[in-house]
PDB file of C-alpha atoms and ligand atoms in Angstrom:
ATOM      1  CA  MET G   1      26.331  -3.001   9.640  1.00  0.00           C
ATOM      2  CA  ALA G   2      28.004  -2.728  13.021  1.00  0.00           C
ATOM      3  CA  PHE G   3      26.697  -6.030  14.395  1.00  0.00           C
ATOM      4  CA  THR G   4      27.222  -8.265  11.361  1.00  0.00           C
ATOM      5  CA  GLY G   5      28.964 -11.497  12.253  1.00  0.00           C
ATOM      6  CA  GLY G   6      28.063 -11.685  15.922  1.00  0.00           C
ATOM      7  CA  ARG G   7      25.441  -9.556  17.535  1.00  0.00           C
ATOM      8  CA  PRO G   8      25.992  -9.645  21.321  1.00  0.00           C
ATOM      9  CA  VAL G   9      23.621 -12.072  23.065  1.00  0.00           C
ATOM     10  CA  GLY G  10      22.391  -9.449  25.510  1.00  0.00           C
ATOM     11  CA  LEU G  11      21.378  -7.212  22.644  1.00  0.00           C
ATOM     12  CA  SER G  12      19.483 -10.039  20.919  1.00  0.00           C
ATOM     13  CA  LEU G  13      17.553 -10.740  24.108  1.00  0.00           C
ATOM     14  CA  LEU G  14      16.745  -7.089  24.399  1.00  0.00           C
ATOM     15  CA  PHE G  15      15.437  -7.100  20.844  1.00  0.00           C
ATOM     16  CA  CYS G  16      13.206 -10.134  21.527  1.00  0.00           C
ATOM     17  CA  LEU G  17      11.868  -8.649  24.718  1.00  0.00           C
ATOM     18  CA  PHE G  18      11.085  -5.490  22.806  1.00  0.00           C
ATOM     19  CA  CYS G  19       9.272  -7.489  20.099  1.00  0.00           C
ATOM     20  CA  THR G  20       7.147  -9.373  22.602  1.00  0.00           C
ATOM     21  CA  LEU G  21       6.219  -6.358  24.618  1.00  0.00           C
ATOM     22  CA  THR G  22       5.279  -4.146  21.739  1.00  0.00           C
ATOM     23  CA  HIS G  23       3.546  -6.809  19.595  1.00  0.00           C
ATOM     24  CA  ALA G  24       4.784  -5.205  16.452  1.00  0.00           C
ATOM     25  CA  VAL G  25       5.220  -6.299  12.868  1.00  0.00           C
ATOM     26  CA  ASN G  26       8.067  -5.150  10.645  1.00  0.00           C
ATOM     27  CA  LEU G  27       7.252  -3.830   7.212  1.00  0.00           C
ATOM     28  CA  ASP G  28      10.111  -3.168   4.815  1.00  0.00           C
ATOM     29  CA  VAL G  29       9.288  -0.734   2.051  1.00  0.00           C
ATOM     30  CA  VAL G  30      11.643  -0.903  -0.937  1.00  0.00           C
ATOM     31  CA  ASN G  31      11.757   1.347  -3.994  1.00  0.00           C
ATOM     32  CA  GLN G  32      12.785  -0.609  -7.090  1.00  0.00           C
ATOM     33  CA  CYS G  33      11.414   2.036  -9.443  1.00  0.00           C
ATOM     34  CA  SER G  34      13.761   3.960 -11.728  1.00  0.00           C
ATOM     35  CA  TYR G  35      12.319   7.143 -10.205  1.00  0.00           C
ATOM     36  CA  THR G  36      12.017   8.539  -6.677  1.00  0.00           C
ATOM     37  CA  VAL G  37       8.949   7.465  -4.720  1.00  0.00           C
ATOM     38  CA  TRP G  38       7.882   9.210  -1.513  1.00  0.00           C
ATOM     39  CA  ALA G  39       6.668   6.242   0.523  1.00  0.00           C
ATOM     40  CA  ALA G  40       3.676   6.821   2.781  1.00  0.00           C
ATOM     41  CA  ALA G  41       2.219   4.754   5.587  1.00  0.00           C
ATOM     42  CA  LYS G  42      -0.629   5.094   8.032  1.00  0.00           C
ATOM     43  CA  PRO G  43       0.406   4.384  10.689  1.00  0.00           C
ATOM     44  CA  GLY G  44       4.063   5.138   9.951  1.00  0.00           C
ATOM     45  CA  GLY G  45       4.380   8.568   8.327  1.00  0.00           C
ATOM     46  CA  GLY G  46       6.391   9.092   5.171  1.00  0.00           C
ATOM     47  CA  ARG G  47       9.861   9.075   3.656  1.00  0.00           C
ATOM     48  CA  GLN G  48      11.598   9.939   0.386  1.00  0.00           C
ATOM     49  CA  LEU G  49      12.955   6.770  -1.252  1.00  0.00           C
ATOM     50  CA  ASP G  50      15.352   7.258  -4.122  1.00  0.00           C
ATOM     51  CA  PRO G  51      15.755   4.309  -6.497  1.00  0.00           C
ATOM     52  CA  GLY G  52      17.132   1.323  -4.522  1.00  0.00           C
ATOM     53  CA  GLN G  53      16.437   2.789  -1.092  1.00  0.00           C
ATOM     54  CA  ALA G  54      14.418   1.063   1.623  1.00  0.00           C
ATOM     55  CA  TRP G  55      12.511   2.107   4.731  1.00  0.00           C
ATOM     56  CA  SER G  56      11.671  -0.110   7.668  1.00  0.00           C
ATOM     57  CA  ILE G  57       8.550   0.610   9.667  1.00  0.00           C
ATOM     58  CA  THR G  58       6.899  -1.044  12.631  1.00  0.00           C
ATOM     59  CA  VAL G  59       3.162  -1.518  12.937  1.00  0.00           C
ATOM     60  CA  ALA G  60       1.382  -2.597  16.119  1.00  0.00           C
ATOM     61  CA  PHE G  61      -0.569  -5.858  16.231  1.00  0.00           C
ATOM     62  CA  GLY G  62      -4.243  -5.215  16.091  1.00  0.00           C
ATOM     63  CA  SER G  63      -3.758  -2.374  13.597  1.00  0.00           C
ATOM     64  CA  THR G  64      -6.655  -2.322  11.177  1.00  0.00           C
ATOM     65  CA  LEU G  65      -7.042  -0.151   8.115  1.00  0.00           C
ATOM     66  CA  ALA G  66      -3.246   0.170   7.930  1.00  0.00           C
ATOM     67  CA  ARG G  67      -2.129   1.393   4.527  1.00  0.00           C
ATOM     68  CA  ILE G  68       1.094   1.842   2.581  1.00  0.00           C
ATOM     69  CA  TRP G  69       1.269   3.681  -0.735  1.00  0.00           C
ATOM     70  CA  GLY G  70       3.672   5.564  -2.956  1.00  0.00           C
ATOM     71  CA  ARG G  71       3.641   9.256  -3.853  1.00  0.00           C
ATOM     72  CA  THR G  72       5.181  10.584  -7.024  1.00  0.00           C
ATOM     73  CA  ASN G  73       6.599  13.864  -8.267  1.00  0.00           C
ATOM     74  CA  CYS G  74       6.736  15.460  -4.827  1.00  0.00           C
ATOM     75  CA  SER G  75       8.507  18.564  -3.707  1.00  0.00           C
ATOM     76  CA  PHE G  76       8.946  19.331   0.008  1.00  0.00           C
ATOM     77  CA  ASP G  77      10.693  22.135   1.856  1.00  0.00           C
ATOM     78  CA  GLY G  78      13.022  21.719   4.840  1.00  0.00           C
ATOM     79  CA  ASN G  79      10.041  21.516   7.174  1.00  0.00           C
ATOM     80  CA  GLY G  80       8.511  18.609   5.289  1.00  0.00           C
ATOM     81  CA  ARG G  81       5.808  20.726   3.677  1.00  0.00           C
ATOM     82  CA  GLY G  82       5.058  20.631  -0.002  1.00  0.00           C
ATOM     83  CA  GLN G  83       3.004  18.612  -2.410  1.00  0.00           C
ATOM     84  CA  CYS G  84       2.934  15.503  -4.582  1.00  0.00           C
ATOM     85  CA  GLN G  85       1.383  14.947  -7.991  1.00  0.00           C
ATOM     86  CA  THR G  86      -0.115  11.620  -6.829  1.00  0.00           C
ATOM     87  CA  GLY G  87      -0.815  10.154  -3.379  1.00  0.00           C
ATOM     88  CA  ASP G  88      -0.407  13.479  -1.563  1.00  0.00           C
ATOM     89  CA  CYS G  89      -1.329  13.401   2.153  1.00  0.00           C
ATOM     90  CA  ASN G  90      -2.422  16.881   3.158  1.00  0.00           C
ATOM     91  CA  LYS G  91       0.834  18.460   1.866  1.00  0.00           C
ATOM     92  CA  LEU G  92       2.993  16.693   4.472  1.00  0.00           C
ATOM     93  CA  LEU G  93       6.128  14.591   3.937  1.00  0.00           C
ATOM     94  CA  ASP G  94       5.327  12.720   7.162  1.00  0.00           C
ATOM     95  CA  CYS G  95       1.804  11.498   6.409  1.00  0.00           C
ATOM     96  CA  GLN G  96      -0.786  11.569   9.201  1.00  0.00           C
ATOM     97  CA  GLY G  97      -3.776  10.602   7.074  1.00  0.00           C
ATOM     98  CA  TYR G  98      -4.484   8.742   3.841  1.00  0.00           C
ATOM     99  CA  GLY G  99      -3.429   9.895   0.389  1.00  0.00           C
ATOM    100  CA  THR G 100      -5.290  11.582  -2.427  1.00  0.00           C
ATOM    101  CA  PRO G 101      -6.335   9.298  -5.321  1.00  0.00           C
ATOM    102  CA  PRO G 102      -5.060   7.964  -7.562  1.00  0.00           C
ATOM    103  CA  ASN G 103      -2.823   5.755  -5.423  1.00  0.00           C
ATOM    104  CA  THR G 104      -2.179   2.017  -5.468  1.00  0.00           C
ATOM    105  CA  LEU G 105      -2.787   0.778  -1.909  1.00  0.00           C
ATOM    106  CA  ALA G 106      -1.233  -1.995   0.159  1.00  0.00           C
ATOM    107  CA  GLU G 107      -3.749  -2.569   2.955  1.00  0.00           C
ATOM    108  CA  PHE G 108      -3.393  -4.482   6.230  1.00  0.00           C
ATOM    109  CA  ALA G 109      -5.453  -5.620   9.193  1.00  0.00           C
ATOM    110  CA  LEU G 110      -3.089  -7.389  11.604  1.00  0.00           C
ATOM    111  CA  ASN G 111      -3.940 -10.204  14.024  1.00  0.00           C
ATOM    112  CA  GLN G 112      -7.663 -10.358  13.365  1.00  0.00           C
ATOM    113  CA  THR G 113     -10.009 -13.386  13.473  1.00  0.00           C
ATOM    114  CA  ASN G 114      -8.212 -16.693  14.243  1.00  0.00           C
ATOM    115  CA  ASN G 115      -4.922 -14.849  14.813  1.00  0.00           C
ATOM    116  CA  GLU G 116      -4.608 -14.123  11.107  1.00  0.00           C
ATOM    117  CA  ASP G 117      -3.451 -11.050   9.201  1.00  0.00           C
ATOM    118  CA  PHE G 118      -5.594  -9.883   6.309  1.00  0.00           C
ATOM    119  CA  PHE G 119      -3.978  -7.941   3.495  1.00  0.00           C
ATOM    120  CA  ASP G 120      -4.562  -6.893  -0.073  1.00  0.00           C
ATOM    121  CA  ILE G 121      -3.649  -4.542  -2.867  1.00  0.00           C
ATOM    122  CA  SER G 122      -6.497  -2.202  -3.699  1.00  0.00           C
ATOM    123  CA  LEU G 123      -7.169  -0.227  -6.868  1.00  0.00           C
ATOM    124  CA  VAL G 124     -10.367   1.188  -5.419  1.00  0.00           C
ATOM    125  CA  ASP G 125      -8.569   4.548  -5.204  1.00  0.00           C
ATOM    126  CA  GLY G 126      -6.988   4.096  -8.627  1.00  0.00           C
ATOM    127  CA  PHE G 127      -3.370   3.332  -9.542  1.00  0.00           C
ATOM    128  CA  ASN G 128      -0.124   5.262  -9.539  1.00  0.00           C
ATOM    129  CA  VAL G 129       2.849   2.983  -8.713  1.00  0.00           C
ATOM    130  CA  PRO G 130       3.192  -0.813  -9.338  1.00  0.00           C
ATOM    131  CA  LEU G 131       3.260  -2.746  -6.039  1.00  0.00           C
ATOM    132  CA  ASP G 132       4.158  -6.090  -4.536  1.00  0.00           C
ATOM    133  CA  LEU G 133       3.170  -7.027  -0.993  1.00  0.00           C
ATOM    134  CA  SER G 134       4.687 -10.287   0.240  1.00  0.00           C
ATOM    135  CA  PRO G 135       5.320 -12.068   3.535  1.00  0.00           C
ATOM    136  CA  THR G 136       9.011 -12.429   4.449  1.00  0.00           C
ATOM    137  CA  THR G 137       8.733 -14.736   7.466  1.00  0.00           C
ATOM    138  CA  SER G 138       5.856 -17.125   6.566  1.00  0.00           C
ATOM    139  CA  ALA G 139       5.201 -19.489   3.667  1.00  0.00           C
ATOM    140  CA  CYS G 140       1.806 -17.939   2.816  1.00  0.00           C
ATOM    141  CA  ARG G 141       1.471 -16.188  -0.538  1.00  0.00           C
ATOM    142  CA  GLY G 142       1.746 -12.495  -1.324  1.00  0.00           C
ATOM    143  CA  VAL G 143       0.006 -10.308  -3.882  1.00  0.00           C
ATOM    144  CA  ARG G 144       1.293  -8.227  -6.771  1.00  0.00           C
ATOM    145  CA  CYS G 145      -0.053  -5.597  -9.139  1.00  0.00           C
ATOM    146  CA  ALA G 146       2.675  -4.703 -11.603  1.00  0.00           C
ATOM    147  CA  ALA G 147       0.785  -4.279 -14.880  1.00  0.00           C
ATOM    148  CA  ASP G 148       1.183  -1.140 -17.009  1.00  0.00           C
ATOM    149  CA  ILE G 149      -2.061   0.403 -15.792  1.00  0.00           C
ATOM    150  CA  ASN G 150      -0.881   3.993 -16.280  1.00  0.00           C
ATOM    151  CA  GLY G 151       0.113   3.278 -19.870  1.00  0.00           C
ATOM    152  CA  GLN G 152      -3.128   1.530 -20.795  1.00  0.00           C
ATOM    153  CA  CYS G 153      -5.489   3.595 -18.657  1.00  0.00           C
ATOM    154  CA  PRO G 154      -8.863   4.323 -20.355  1.00  0.00           C
ATOM    155  CA  GLU G 155      -9.043   7.881 -21.690  1.00  0.00           C
ATOM    156  CA  LYS G 156     -11.643   9.117 -19.205  1.00  0.00           C
ATOM    157  CA  LEU G 157      -9.634   7.862 -16.196  1.00  0.00           C
ATOM    158  CA  ARG G 158      -6.264   9.305 -17.210  1.00  0.00           C
ATOM    159  CA  THR G 159      -4.654  11.857 -14.942  1.00  0.00           C
ATOM    160  CA  PRO G 160      -1.037  13.089 -14.650  1.00  0.00           C
ATOM    161  CA  GLY G 161       1.036  10.393 -12.911  1.00  0.00           C
ATOM    162  CA  GLY G 162      -1.741   7.844 -12.562  1.00  0.00           C
ATOM    163  CA  CYS G 163      -5.006   6.205 -13.537  1.00  0.00           C
ATOM    164  CA  ASN G 164      -8.117   7.181 -11.575  1.00  0.00           C
ATOM    165  CA  SER G 165     -10.762   4.767 -10.380  1.00  0.00           C
ATOM    166  CA  PRO G 166     -14.167   5.286 -12.033  1.00  0.00           C
ATOM    167  CA  CYS G 167     -15.574   6.167  -8.587  1.00  0.00           C
ATOM    168  CA  THR G 168     -13.154   9.105  -8.280  1.00  0.00           C
ATOM    169  CA  VAL G 169     -14.146  10.402 -11.717  1.00  0.00           C
ATOM    170  CA  PHE G 170     -17.894   9.687 -11.962  1.00  0.00           C
ATOM    171  CA  LYS G 171     -18.881   9.563  -8.252  1.00  0.00           C
ATOM    172  CA  THR G 172     -21.974   7.440  -8.850  1.00  0.00           C
ATOM    173  CA  ASN G 173     -23.284   4.449  -6.853  1.00  0.00           C
ATOM    174  CA  GLN G 174     -22.690   2.204  -9.827  1.00  0.00           C
ATOM    175  CA  TYR G 175     -18.963   2.981  -9.868  1.00  0.00           C
ATOM    176  CA  CYS G 176     -18.434   3.495  -6.128  1.00  0.00           C
ATOM    177  CA  CYS G 177     -20.356   0.377  -4.990  1.00  0.00           C
ATOM    178  CA  THR G 178     -21.829   2.478  -2.207  1.00  0.00           C
ATOM    179  CA  THR G 179     -23.115   0.329   0.632  1.00  0.00           C
ATOM    180  CA  GLY G 180     -26.839  -0.254   0.285  1.00  0.00           C
ATOM    181  CA  SER G 181     -26.914   0.563  -3.411  1.00  0.00           C
ATOM    182  CA  GLY G 182     -27.776  -3.060  -4.192  1.00  0.00           C
ATOM    183  CA  GLY G 183     -24.560  -4.787  -5.130  1.00  0.00           C
ATOM    184  CA  CYS G 184     -21.867  -3.858  -7.525  1.00  0.00           C
ATOM    185  CA  ALA G 185     -22.036  -5.219 -11.041  1.00  0.00           C
ATOM    186  CA  PRO G 186     -18.776  -5.352 -12.982  1.00  0.00           C
ATOM    187  CA  ASN G 187     -18.505  -2.570 -15.555  1.00  0.00           C
ATOM    188  CA  GLU G 188     -16.064  -1.733 -18.331  1.00  0.00           C
ATOM    189  CA  TYR G 189     -13.821   0.211 -15.940  1.00  0.00           C
ATOM    190  CA  SER G 190     -13.747  -2.287 -13.069  1.00  0.00           C
ATOM    191  CA  SER G 191     -13.110  -5.002 -15.675  1.00  0.00           C
ATOM    192  CA  PHE G 192     -10.135  -3.037 -16.999  1.00  0.00           C
ATOM    193  CA  PHE G 193      -8.509  -2.983 -13.549  1.00  0.00           C
ATOM    194  CA  LYS G 194      -9.438  -6.617 -12.846  1.00  0.00           C
ATOM    195  CA  ASN G 195      -7.949  -7.796 -16.136  1.00  0.00           C
ATOM    196  CA  MET G 196      -4.741  -5.868 -15.504  1.00  0.00           C
ATOM    197  CA  CYS G 197      -4.340  -7.040 -11.898  1.00  0.00           C
ATOM    198  CA  PRO G 198      -6.579 -10.048 -11.160  1.00  0.00           C
ATOM    199  CA  ASP G 199      -5.429 -10.340  -7.528  1.00  0.00           C
ATOM    200  CA  ALA G 200      -6.138  -6.718  -6.600  1.00  0.00           C
ATOM    201  CA  TYR G 201      -9.410  -5.157  -5.485  1.00  0.00           C
ATOM    202  CA  SER G 202     -11.115  -3.440  -8.412  1.00  0.00           C
ATOM    203  CA  ASN G 203     -14.123  -2.433  -6.299  1.00  0.00           C
ATOM    204  CA  SER G 204     -14.904  -2.403  -2.605  1.00  0.00           C
ATOM    205  CA  GLN G 205     -16.925  -5.656  -2.752  1.00  0.00           C
ATOM    206  CA  ASP G 206     -14.322  -7.716  -4.557  1.00  0.00           C
ATOM    207  CA  ASP G 207     -13.441  -9.854  -1.505  1.00  0.00           C
ATOM    208  CA  GLN G 208     -13.573 -13.339  -3.035  1.00  0.00           C
ATOM    209  CA  THR G 209     -10.552 -12.895  -5.297  1.00  0.00           C
ATOM    210  CA  SER G 210      -8.589 -10.168  -3.599  1.00  0.00           C
ATOM    211  CA  GLY G 211      -8.244 -10.795   0.134  1.00  0.00           C
ATOM    212  CA  PHE G 212      -5.220 -12.738   1.430  1.00  0.00           C
ATOM    213  CA  THR G 213      -4.212 -14.056   4.835  1.00  0.00           C
ATOM    214  CA  CYS G 214      -1.050 -15.008   6.710  1.00  0.00           C
ATOM    215  CA  PRO G 215      -0.571 -16.128  10.312  1.00  0.00           C
ATOM    216  CA  SER G 216      -0.340 -13.219  12.687  1.00  0.00           C
ATOM    217  CA  GLY G 217       3.254 -12.330  13.565  1.00  0.00           C
ATOM    218  CA  THR G 218       4.367 -12.460   9.930  1.00  0.00           C
ATOM    219  CA  ASN G 219       6.621  -9.664   8.656  1.00  0.00           C
ATOM    220  CA  TYR G 220       6.107  -8.209   5.177  1.00  0.00           C
ATOM    221  CA  ARG G 221       7.873  -6.418   2.363  1.00  0.00           C
ATOM    222  CA  VAL G 222       6.261  -3.835   0.120  1.00  0.00           C
ATOM    223  CA  VAL G 223       8.097  -3.220  -3.166  1.00  0.00           C
ATOM    224  CA  PHE G 224       7.420  -0.318  -5.503  1.00  0.00           C
ATOM    225  CA  CYS G 225       7.982  -1.433  -9.137  1.00  0.00           C
ATOM    226  CA  PRO G 226       8.612  -5.137  -8.358  1.00  0.00           C
TER     227      PRO G 226
HETATM  228  C1  NAG L   1       6.546  13.558 -13.079  1.00  0.00           C
HETATM  229  O1  NAG L   1       6.043  14.613 -13.854  1.00  0.00           O
HETATM  230  C2  NAG L   1       6.603  14.692 -15.148  1.00  0.00           C
HETATM  231  C3  NAG L   1       6.091  15.960 -15.790  1.00  0.00           C
HETATM  232  O2  NAG L   1       4.698  16.059 -15.659  1.00  0.00           O
HETATM  233  C4  NAG L   1       6.242  13.434 -15.911  1.00  0.00           C
HETATM  234  O3  NAG L   1       6.794  13.448 -17.182  1.00  0.00           O
HETATM  235  C5  NAG L   1       6.755  12.221 -15.148  1.00  0.00           C
HETATM  236  O4  NAG L   1       6.298  11.039 -15.785  1.00  0.00           O
HETATM  237  C6  NAG L   1       6.260  12.224 -13.722  1.00  0.00           C
HETATM  238  N1  NAG L   1       6.915  11.157 -12.990  1.00  0.00           N
HETATM  239  C7  NAG L   1       6.248  10.224 -12.360  1.00  0.00           C
HETATM  240  C8  NAG L   1       7.037   9.185 -11.651  1.00  0.00           C
HETATM  241  O5  NAG L   1       5.023  10.159 -12.330  1.00  0.00           O
HETATM  242  C1  NAG L   2      -3.250 -11.996  18.536  1.00  0.00           C
HETATM  243  O1  NAG L   2      -4.240 -11.517  19.419  1.00  0.00           O
HETATM  244  C2  NAG L   2      -4.557 -12.412  20.448  1.00  0.00           C
HETATM  245  C3  NAG L   2      -5.649 -11.776  21.265  1.00  0.00           C
HETATM  246  O2  NAG L   2      -6.743 -11.497  20.444  1.00  0.00           O
HETATM  247  C4  NAG L   2      -3.329 -12.683  21.290  1.00  0.00           C
HETATM  248  O3  NAG L   2      -3.638 -13.607  22.313  1.00  0.00           O
HETATM  249  C5  NAG L   2      -2.226 -13.232  20.403  1.00  0.00           C
HETATM  250  O4  NAG L   2      -1.049 -13.389  21.155  1.00  0.00           O
HETATM  251  C6  NAG L   2      -1.972 -12.309  19.237  1.00  0.00           C
HETATM  252  N1  NAG L   2      -1.034 -12.928  18.318  1.00  0.00           N
HETATM  253  C7  NAG L   2       0.215 -12.567  18.266  1.00  0.00           C
HETATM  254  C8  NAG L   2       1.070 -13.269  17.274  1.00  0.00           C
HETATM  255  O5  NAG L   2       0.632 -11.681  18.982  1.00  0.00           O
END
């Protein structure tokens, strides 16, 4: 690092001014897996992360429905076009939209009610890569889903590279908890995900046990294979 051991004061001021003006949050994405993960973020794009590599992205305050996920077994050409076995976003290295299930999701809504960030890990679109999502600049708690869900995935949900959600496979109100369908009773599949990762969303109405908050302005780290 060029500035280690004494970043010029003028530069620091410039950085702070930049932070204030843009109202942005830093998200560090780190790949601790033994395999390559193609990180994806909306907003943010996408990046190949070999084992041990990290990617720093900036997300504007007020961003809602922000998402970070991992893609596996991808192959892209020099123009960033190709495909991934899991988490693929419309065949682009630099994601513009969300990924294809199954994909473990880190989800954010920044600076919402009472100047708080809301975040969670969701298995509503299934599971591919173990995740940890933790604050780096506040004392609030993070959330982790690192269980061997791929290895223990129920037969009917298995798919190469991941474990599908029952909604993806069966597409019924019961498994998708479709709004207006009259609630969402736990079932053998949602219970499987909930038992494996109690702090993660196993269905879209799982708010009591799966939503977390930190003060707005907090920075975060997302780790694949924590
Ligand atoms: C990639 O695909 C190969 C062959 O299907 C499989 O053995 C391997 O587990 C996959 N890797 C990941 C990280 O999913
Ligand atoms: C959060 O949003 C409010 C306006 O809704 C703003 O006044 C406040 O400065 C924001 N918080 C941060 C940390 O930027």
